[in-house]
Coordinates of C-alpha atoms and ligand atoms in Angstrom, one line a residue:
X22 CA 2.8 70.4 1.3
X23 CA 0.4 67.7 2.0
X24 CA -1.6 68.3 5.4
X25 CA -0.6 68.6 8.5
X26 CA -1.9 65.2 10.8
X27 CA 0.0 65.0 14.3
X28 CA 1.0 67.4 16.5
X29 CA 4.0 66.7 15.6
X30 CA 3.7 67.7 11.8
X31 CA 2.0 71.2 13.2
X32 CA 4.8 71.8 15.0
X33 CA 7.3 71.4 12.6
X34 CA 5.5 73.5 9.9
X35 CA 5.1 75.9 12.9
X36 CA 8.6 75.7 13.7
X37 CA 9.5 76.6 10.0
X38 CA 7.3 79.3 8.6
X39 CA 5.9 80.7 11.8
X40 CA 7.9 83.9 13.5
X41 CA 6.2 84.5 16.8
X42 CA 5.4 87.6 18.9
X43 CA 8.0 87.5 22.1
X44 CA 9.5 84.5 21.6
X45 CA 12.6 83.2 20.7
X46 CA 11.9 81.2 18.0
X47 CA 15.1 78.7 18.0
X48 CA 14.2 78.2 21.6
X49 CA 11.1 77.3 21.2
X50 CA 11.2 75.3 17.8
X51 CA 13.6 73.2 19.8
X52 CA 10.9 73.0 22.6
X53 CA 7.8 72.5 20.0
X54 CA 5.1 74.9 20.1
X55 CA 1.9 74.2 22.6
X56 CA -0.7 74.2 20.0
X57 CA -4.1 75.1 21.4
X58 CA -7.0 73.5 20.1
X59 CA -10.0 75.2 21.8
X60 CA -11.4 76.7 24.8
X61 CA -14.6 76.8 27.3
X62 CA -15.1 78.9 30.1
X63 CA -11.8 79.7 31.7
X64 CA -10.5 76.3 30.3
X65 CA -8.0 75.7 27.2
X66 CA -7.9 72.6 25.5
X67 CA -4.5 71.8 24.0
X68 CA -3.6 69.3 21.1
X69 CA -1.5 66.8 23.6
X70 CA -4.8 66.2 25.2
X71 CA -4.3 68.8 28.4
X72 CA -6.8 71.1 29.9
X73 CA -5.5 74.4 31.1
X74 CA -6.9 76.7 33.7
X75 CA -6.5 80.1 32.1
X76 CA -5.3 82.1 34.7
X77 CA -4.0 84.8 31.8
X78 CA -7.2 85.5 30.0
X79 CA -5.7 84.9 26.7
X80 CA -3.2 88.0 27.1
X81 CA -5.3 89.8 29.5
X82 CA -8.3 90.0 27.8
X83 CA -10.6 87.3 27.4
X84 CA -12.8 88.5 30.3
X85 CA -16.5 87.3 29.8
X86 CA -14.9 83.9 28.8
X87 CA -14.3 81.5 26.1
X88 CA -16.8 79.7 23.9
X89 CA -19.5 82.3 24.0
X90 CA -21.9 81.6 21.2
X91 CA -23.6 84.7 21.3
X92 CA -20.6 86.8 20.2
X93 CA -20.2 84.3 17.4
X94 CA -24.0 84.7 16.4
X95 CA -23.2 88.7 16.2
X96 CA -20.0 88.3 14.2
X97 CA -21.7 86.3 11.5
X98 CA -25.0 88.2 11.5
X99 CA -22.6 91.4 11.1
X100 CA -20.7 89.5 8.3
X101 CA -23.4 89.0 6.2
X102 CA -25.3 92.4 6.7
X103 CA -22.2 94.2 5.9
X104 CA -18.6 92.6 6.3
X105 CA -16.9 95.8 6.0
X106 CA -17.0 99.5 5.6
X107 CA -14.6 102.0 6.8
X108 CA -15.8 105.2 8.7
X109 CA -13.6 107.8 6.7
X110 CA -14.9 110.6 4.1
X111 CA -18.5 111.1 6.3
X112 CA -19.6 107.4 6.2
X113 CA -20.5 105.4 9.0
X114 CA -22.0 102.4 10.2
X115 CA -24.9 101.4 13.0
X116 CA -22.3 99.3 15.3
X117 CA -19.8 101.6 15.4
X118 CA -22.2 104.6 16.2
X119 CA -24.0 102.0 18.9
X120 CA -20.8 101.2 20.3
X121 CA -19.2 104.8 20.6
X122 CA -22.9 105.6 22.3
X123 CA -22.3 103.1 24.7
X124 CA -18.8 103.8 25.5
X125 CA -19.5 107.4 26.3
X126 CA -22.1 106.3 28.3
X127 CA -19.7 103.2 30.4
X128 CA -16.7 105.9 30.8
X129 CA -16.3 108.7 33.3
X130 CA -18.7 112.0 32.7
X131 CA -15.7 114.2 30.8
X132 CA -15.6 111.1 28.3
X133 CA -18.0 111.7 25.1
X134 CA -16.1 110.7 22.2
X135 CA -14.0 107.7 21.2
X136 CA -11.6 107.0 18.3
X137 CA -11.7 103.8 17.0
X138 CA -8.6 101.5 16.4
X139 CA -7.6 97.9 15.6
X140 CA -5.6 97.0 18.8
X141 CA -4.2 98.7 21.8
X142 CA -1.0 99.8 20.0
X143 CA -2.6 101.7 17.5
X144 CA -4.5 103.3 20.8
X145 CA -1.6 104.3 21.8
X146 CA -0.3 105.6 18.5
X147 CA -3.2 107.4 17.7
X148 CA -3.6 109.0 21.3
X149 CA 0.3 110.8 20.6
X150 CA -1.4 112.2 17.4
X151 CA -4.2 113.8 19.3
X152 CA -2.1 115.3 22.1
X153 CA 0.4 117.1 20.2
X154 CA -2.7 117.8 18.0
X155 CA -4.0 119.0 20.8
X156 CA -0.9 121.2 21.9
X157 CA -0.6 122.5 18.2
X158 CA -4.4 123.5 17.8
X159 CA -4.2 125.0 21.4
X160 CA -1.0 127.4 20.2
X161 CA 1.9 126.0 21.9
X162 CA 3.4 123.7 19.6
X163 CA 6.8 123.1 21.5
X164 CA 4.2 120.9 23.8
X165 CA 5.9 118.0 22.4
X166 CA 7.2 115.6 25.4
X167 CA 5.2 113.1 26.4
X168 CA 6.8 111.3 29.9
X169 CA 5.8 107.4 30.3
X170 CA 7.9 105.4 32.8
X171 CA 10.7 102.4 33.1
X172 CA 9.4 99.5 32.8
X173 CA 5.9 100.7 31.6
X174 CA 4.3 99.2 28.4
X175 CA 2.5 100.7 25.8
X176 CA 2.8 98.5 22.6
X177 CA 5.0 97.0 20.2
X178 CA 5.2 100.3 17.8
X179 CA 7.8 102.1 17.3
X180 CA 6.2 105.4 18.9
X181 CA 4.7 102.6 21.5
X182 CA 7.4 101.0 22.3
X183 CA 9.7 104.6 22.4
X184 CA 6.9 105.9 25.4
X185 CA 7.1 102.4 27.0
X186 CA 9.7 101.8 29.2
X187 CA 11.4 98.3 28.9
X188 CA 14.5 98.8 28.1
X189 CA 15.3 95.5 26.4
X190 CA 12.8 96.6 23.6
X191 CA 14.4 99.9 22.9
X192 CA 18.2 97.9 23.0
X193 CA 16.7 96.0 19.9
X194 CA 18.5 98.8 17.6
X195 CA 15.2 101.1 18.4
X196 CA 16.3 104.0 18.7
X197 CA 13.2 105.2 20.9
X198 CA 12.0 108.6 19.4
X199 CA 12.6 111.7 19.9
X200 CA 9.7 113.2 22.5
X201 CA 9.4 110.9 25.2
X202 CA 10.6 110.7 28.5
X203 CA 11.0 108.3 31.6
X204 CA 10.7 108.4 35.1
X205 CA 10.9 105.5 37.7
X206 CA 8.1 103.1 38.3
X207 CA 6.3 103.0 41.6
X208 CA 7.5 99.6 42.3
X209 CA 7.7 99.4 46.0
X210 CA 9.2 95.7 46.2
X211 CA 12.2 96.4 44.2
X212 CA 13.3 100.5 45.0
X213 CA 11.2 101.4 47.8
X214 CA 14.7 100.5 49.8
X215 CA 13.4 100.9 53.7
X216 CA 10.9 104.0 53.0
X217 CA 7.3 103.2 53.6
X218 CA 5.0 102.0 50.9
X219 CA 3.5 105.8 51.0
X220 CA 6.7 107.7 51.0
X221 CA 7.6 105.3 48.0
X222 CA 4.8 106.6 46.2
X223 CA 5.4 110.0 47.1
X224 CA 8.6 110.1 45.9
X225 CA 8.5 108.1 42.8
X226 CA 5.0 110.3 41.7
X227 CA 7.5 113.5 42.6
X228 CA 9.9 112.5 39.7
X229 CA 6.7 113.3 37.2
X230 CA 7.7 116.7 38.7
X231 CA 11.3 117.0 39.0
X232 CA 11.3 116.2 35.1
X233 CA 8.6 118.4 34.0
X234 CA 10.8 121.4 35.6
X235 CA 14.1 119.5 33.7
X236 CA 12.4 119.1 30.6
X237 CA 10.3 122.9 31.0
X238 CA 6.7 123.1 32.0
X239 CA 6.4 124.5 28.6
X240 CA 7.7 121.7 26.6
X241 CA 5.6 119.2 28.0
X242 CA 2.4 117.6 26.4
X243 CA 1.1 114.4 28.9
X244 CA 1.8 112.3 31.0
X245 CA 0.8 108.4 30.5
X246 CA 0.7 105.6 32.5
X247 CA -1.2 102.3 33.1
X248 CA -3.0 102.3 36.6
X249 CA -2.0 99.1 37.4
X250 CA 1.7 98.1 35.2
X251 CA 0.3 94.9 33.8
X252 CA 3.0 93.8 31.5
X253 CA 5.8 95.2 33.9
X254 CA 4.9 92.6 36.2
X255 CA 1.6 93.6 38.1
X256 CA 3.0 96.6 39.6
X257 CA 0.6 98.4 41.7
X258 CA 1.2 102.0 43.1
X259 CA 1.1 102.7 46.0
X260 CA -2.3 104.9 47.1
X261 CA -0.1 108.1 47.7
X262 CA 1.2 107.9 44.2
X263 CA -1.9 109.0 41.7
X264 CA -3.7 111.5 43.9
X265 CA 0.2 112.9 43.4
X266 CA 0.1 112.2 39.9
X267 CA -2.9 114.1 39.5
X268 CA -1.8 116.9 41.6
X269 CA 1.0 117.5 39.3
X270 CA -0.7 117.2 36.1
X271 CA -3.1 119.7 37.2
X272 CA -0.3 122.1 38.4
X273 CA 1.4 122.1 35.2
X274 CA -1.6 122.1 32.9
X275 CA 0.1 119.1 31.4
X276 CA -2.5 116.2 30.3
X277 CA -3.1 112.8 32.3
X278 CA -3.2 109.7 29.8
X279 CA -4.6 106.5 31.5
X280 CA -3.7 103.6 29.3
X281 CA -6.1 101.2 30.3
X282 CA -5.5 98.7 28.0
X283 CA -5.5 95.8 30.5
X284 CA -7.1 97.3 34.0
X285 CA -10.1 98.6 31.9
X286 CA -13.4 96.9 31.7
X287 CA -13.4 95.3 34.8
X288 CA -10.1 94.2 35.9
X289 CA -9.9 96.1 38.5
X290 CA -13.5 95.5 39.9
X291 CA -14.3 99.2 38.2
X292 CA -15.2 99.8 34.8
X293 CA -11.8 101.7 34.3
X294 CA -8.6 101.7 36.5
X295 CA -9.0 105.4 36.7
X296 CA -11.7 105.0 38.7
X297 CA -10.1 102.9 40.6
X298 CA -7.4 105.2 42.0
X299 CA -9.4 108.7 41.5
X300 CA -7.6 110.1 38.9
X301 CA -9.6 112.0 36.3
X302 CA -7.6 111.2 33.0
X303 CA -7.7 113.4 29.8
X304 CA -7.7 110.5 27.5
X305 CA -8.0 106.4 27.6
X306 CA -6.4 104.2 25.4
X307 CA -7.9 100.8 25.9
X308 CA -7.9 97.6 24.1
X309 CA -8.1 93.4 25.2
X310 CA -11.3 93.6 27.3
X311 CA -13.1 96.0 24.9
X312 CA -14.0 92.8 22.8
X313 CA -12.9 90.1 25.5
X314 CA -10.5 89.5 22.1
X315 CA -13.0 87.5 20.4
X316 CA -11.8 89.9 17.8
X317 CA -9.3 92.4 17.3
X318 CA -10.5 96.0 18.1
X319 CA -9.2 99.3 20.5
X320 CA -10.5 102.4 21.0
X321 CA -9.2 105.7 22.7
X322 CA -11.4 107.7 25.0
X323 CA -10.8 111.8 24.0
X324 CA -12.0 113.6 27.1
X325 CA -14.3 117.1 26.6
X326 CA -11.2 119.3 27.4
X327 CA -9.5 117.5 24.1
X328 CA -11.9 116.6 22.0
X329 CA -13.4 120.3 22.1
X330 CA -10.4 121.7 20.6
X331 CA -10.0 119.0 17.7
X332 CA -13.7 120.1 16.7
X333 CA -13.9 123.4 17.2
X334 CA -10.6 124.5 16.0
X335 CA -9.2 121.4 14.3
X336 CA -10.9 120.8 11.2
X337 CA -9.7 117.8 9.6
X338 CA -7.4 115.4 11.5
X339 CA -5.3 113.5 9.5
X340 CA -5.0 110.2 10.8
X341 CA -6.6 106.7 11.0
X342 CA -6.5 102.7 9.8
X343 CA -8.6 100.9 7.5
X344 CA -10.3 98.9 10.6
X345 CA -10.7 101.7 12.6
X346 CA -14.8 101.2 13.5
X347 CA -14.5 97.5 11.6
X348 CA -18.2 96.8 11.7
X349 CA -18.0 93.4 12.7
X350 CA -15.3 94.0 15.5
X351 CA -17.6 96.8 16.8
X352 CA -20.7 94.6 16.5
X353 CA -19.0 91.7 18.8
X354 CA -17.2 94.4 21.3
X355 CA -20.8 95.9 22.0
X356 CA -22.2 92.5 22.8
X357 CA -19.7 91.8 24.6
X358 CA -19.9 95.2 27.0
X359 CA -23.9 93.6 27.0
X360 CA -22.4 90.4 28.2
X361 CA -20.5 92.4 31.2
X362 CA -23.5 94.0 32.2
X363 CA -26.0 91.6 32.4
X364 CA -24.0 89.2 33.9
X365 CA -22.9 91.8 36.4
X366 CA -19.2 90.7 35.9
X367 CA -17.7 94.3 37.2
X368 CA -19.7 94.1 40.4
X369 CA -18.5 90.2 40.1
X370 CA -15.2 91.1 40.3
X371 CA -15.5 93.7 42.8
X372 CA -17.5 92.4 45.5
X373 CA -17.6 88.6 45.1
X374 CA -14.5 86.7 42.8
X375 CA -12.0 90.2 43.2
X376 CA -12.0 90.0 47.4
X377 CA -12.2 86.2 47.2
X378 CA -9.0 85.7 45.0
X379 CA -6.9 87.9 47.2
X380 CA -7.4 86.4 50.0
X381 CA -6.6 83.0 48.7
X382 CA -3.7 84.3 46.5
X383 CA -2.8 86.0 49.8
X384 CA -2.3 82.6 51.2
X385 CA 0.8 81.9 48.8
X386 CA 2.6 84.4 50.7
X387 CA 4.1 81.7 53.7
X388 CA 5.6 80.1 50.9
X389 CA 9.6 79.5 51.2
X390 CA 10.1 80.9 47.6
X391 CA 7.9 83.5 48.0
X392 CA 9.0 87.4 49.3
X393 CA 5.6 89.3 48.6
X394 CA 2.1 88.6 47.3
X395 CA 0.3 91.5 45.8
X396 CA -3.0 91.9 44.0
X397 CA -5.9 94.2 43.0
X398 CA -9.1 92.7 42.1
X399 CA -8.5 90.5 39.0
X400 CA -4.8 91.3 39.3
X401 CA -2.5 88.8 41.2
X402 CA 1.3 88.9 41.3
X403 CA 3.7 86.6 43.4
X404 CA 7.4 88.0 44.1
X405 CA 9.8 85.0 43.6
X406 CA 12.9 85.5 46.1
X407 CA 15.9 83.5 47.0
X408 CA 15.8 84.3 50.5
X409 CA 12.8 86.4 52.2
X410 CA 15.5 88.0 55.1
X411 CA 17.5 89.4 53.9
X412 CA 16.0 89.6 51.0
X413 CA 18.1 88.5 48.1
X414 CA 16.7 87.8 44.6
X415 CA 17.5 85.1 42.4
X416 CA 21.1 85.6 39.7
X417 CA 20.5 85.7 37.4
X418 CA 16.6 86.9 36.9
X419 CA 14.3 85.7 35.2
X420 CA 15.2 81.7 34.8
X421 CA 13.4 80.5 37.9
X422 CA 10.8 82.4 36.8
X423 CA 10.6 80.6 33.6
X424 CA 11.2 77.1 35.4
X425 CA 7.6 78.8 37.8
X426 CA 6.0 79.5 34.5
X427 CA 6.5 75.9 33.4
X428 CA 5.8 73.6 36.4
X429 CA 2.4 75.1 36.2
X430 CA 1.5 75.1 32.8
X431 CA 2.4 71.1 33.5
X432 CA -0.3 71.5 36.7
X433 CA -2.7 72.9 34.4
X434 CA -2.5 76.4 35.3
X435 CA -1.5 79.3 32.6
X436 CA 0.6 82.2 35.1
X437 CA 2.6 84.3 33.4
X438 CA 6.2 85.0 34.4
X439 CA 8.2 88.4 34.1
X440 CA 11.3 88.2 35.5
X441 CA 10.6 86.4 38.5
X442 CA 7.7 87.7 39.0
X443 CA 4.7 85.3 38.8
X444 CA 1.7 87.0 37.4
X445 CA -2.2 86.1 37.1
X446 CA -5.0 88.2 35.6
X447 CA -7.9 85.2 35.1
X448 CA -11.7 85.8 33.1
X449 CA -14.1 87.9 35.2
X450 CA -16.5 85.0 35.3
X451 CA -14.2 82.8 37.3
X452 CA -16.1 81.0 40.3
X453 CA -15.0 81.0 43.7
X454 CA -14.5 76.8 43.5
X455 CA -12.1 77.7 40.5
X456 CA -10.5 79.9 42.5
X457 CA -9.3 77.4 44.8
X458 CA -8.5 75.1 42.2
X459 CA -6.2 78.2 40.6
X460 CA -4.3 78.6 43.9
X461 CA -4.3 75.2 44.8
X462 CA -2.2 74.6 41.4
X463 CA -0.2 77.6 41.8
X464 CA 0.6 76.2 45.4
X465 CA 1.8 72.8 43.9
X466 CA 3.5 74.8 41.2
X467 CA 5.9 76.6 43.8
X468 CA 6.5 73.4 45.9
X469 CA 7.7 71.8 42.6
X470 CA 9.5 74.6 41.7
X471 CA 11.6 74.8 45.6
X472 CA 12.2 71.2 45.2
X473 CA 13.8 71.7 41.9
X474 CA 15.4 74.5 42.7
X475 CA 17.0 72.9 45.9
X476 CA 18.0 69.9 43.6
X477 CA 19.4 71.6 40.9
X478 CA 21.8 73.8 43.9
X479 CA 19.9 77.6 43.3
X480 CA 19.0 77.3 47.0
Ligands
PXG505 N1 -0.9 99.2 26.4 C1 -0.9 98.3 27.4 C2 -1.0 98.8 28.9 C3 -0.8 97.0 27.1 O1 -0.8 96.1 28.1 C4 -0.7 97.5 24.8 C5 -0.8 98.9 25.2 C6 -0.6 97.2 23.3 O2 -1.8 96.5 22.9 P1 -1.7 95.6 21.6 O3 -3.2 95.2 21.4 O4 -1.1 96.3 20.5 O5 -0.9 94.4 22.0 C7 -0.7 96.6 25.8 C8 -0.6 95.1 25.4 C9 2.2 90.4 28.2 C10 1.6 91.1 27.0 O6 2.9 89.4 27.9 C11 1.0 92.3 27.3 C12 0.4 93.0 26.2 C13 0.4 92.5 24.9 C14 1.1 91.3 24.7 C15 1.7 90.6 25.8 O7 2.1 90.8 29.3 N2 -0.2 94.2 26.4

């Protein structure tokens, strides 16, 4: 193979060897890939010359930015102190200590220990272990059914992708194991059908009920959700629906998960989405923001009520990765949370770019294509409809959508489409100017996209 010169030759090698993550890779070879060359600030910089305004964060995570020296200064520091060590058979290593310290210390009072992992799946893997560990060591071992919801994600494992809820996932010959359970989403736009926003809520938190009592109070472990659905298409309860959540839990003894993979560390203009909505969670998976994904670590957060039981009464537990508490990855993820804090970039996105985003995002809403506008904080979705009243939604879903997601990354502007649901979740640090700049290409972006659409007959 002699080395690749044009984008053209990347592509091609890409397009042969290369099997990517949600994608479908004849589609897209066809297409050629978008190779990305580097990044500053909230900017890409891709091979064909363009600058994109990174209104994704990576995949939800970059939050303190790109192009941050300081986290590559730790890294090789790290690298040459000590590259690697694992933190099995009573071994350890200073970051990994320093960040579990400091973690305890970021997360809500009942939160003192952590569990390290390689990525947010492996959270999530690892935090099934420790409840029906949990259930086991606390004598009720039929405690097996943990409930997750339609449409809610939790990773590309099998046990993952078995508790999340997308359905096209578990059609991929799956087979989602035996031990989970779904209830409806809170997803007023599409099923709150004429109820209020609040009865919504109510109702679709009172299915976490109605299928404890199916399933048996006595057969079921947790209860896991994401504050906010992130990958589901920015879905965000309504405020009646956690305080009901929690009520629930509490009733049945059963315990709360709060996967905060993408609303922790900021993104919700609190450290943790948990403590955005109230709810006191048992244990947090979390992931993306833990490291801004300069490198590839997660973590899950075992509450006192847990973690108790797995050290007093557990002895050994027998579970764990050969990166869990990678030194480097725990070296760069603590300098990172030290980026966050002195750079007050929770506080940020609470009081300053959080409030100042929605009410420009907010703006979108008179647009002809557009049937609701919805955000929290660093979390922006945008509803595509073919007609507002009545409202009727586009068949089938999904393609306009797509033909959204495109016009803008032409504009400059990575958005995110999931069905037809346009989704942003941009870097903490963004500005208030780039703010404007973000809508004002998202605005463009939908005009293109009506006057297509109205070409091409959809409207
Ligand atoms: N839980 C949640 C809530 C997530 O969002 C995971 C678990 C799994 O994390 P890892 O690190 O194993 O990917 C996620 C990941 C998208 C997208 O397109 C979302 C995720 C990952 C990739 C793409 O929205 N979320």
């Amino acid at each position: 193979m002699s080395a690749p010169r044009s984008l053209k030759d990347w592509q091609e090698l890409d397009a042969a060897h290369f099997l990517h993550p949600f994608s479908d890779t004849k589609k897209i070879a066809g297409q050629g890939t978008r190779l990305i060359t580097g990044a500053e600030g909230i900017y890409l910089h891709d091979a064909a010359g363009g600058k994109l305004l990174d209104g994704m964060s990576g995949l939800w995570c970059v939050a303190v930015g790109y192009g941050r020296r300081e986290l590559a200064e730790v890294a090789a520091r790290q690298m040459n102190q000590l590259p690697y060590y694992n933190s099995f058979f009573q071994c350890t290593t200073e970051p990994a200590i320093a960040l579990a310290a400091k973690l305890a210390e970021l997360t809500p009072p009942q939160f003192h220990h952590v569990f390290f992992t390689g990525s947010g799946s492996e959270s999530i893997d690892t935090m099934i272990r420790l409840v029906r560990r949990y259930w086991q060591l606390e004598g009720q071992p039929q405690r097996q059914v943990i409930i997750g919801r339609w449409n809610g994600y939790h990773g590309s494992t099998i046990a993952g992708a078995s508790l999340g809820g997308m359905q096209w996932m578990h059609e991929q010959g799956l087979t989602p194991m035996p031990g989970f359970a779904h209830i409806q989403q809170p997803y007023a736009f599409e099923f709150a059908a004429g109820r209020s926003a609040e009865e919504f809520g109510l109702a679709a938190a009172r299915e976490l009920e109605q299928k404890i009592l199916e399933i048996g109070p006595e057969n079921v472990a947790a209860f896991v959700g994401e504050p906010i659905q992130g990958a589901g298409g920015v879905i965000i309860p309504p405020d009646s629906y956690w305080p009901e959540i929690q009520r629930i839990v509490d009733q049945y003894g059963i315990l709360l998960v709060s996967d905060e993979v993408i609303c922790g560390f900021g993104r919700t203009g609190r450290w943790f989405g948990c403590e955005y909505y109230g709810t006191r969670p048992d244990i947090m998976t979390m992931a993306k923001g833990l490291s801004s994904g300069y490198l590839p670590i997660g973590g899950v957060m075992v509450g006192d009520r847990v973690a108790n039981a797995l050290i007093q009464k557990g002895g050994e537990f027998a579970h764990g990765f050969t990166y869990s508490a990678h030194p480097v990855c725990c070296a760069v993820a603590l300098a990172n949370l030290a980026i966050i804090e002195r750079e007050g970039l929770v506080d940020h996105a609470r009081d300053v770019a959080g409030p100042y985003l929605q009410r420009r995002w907010a703006t979108l809403a008179d647009h002809p294509l557009v049937g609701e506008v919805r955000g929290v904080s660093m979390l922006g979705a945008l509803e595509l409809v073919k007609s507002k009243q009545p409202r009727t939604w586009f068949d089938p879903r999904g393609k306009v959508g797509e033909r959204c997601r495109d016009n803008a990354i032409r504009n400059g502007l990575v958005m995110r489409a999931t069905r037809d649901t346009m989704i942003i979740a941009p870097p903490l640090i963004i500005t208030t100017d780039q703010i404007d700049e973000l809508v004002d290409k998202a605005r463009r972006t939908l005009d293109q996209t009506l006057l297509e659409l109205r070409r091409d007959g959809w409207l």
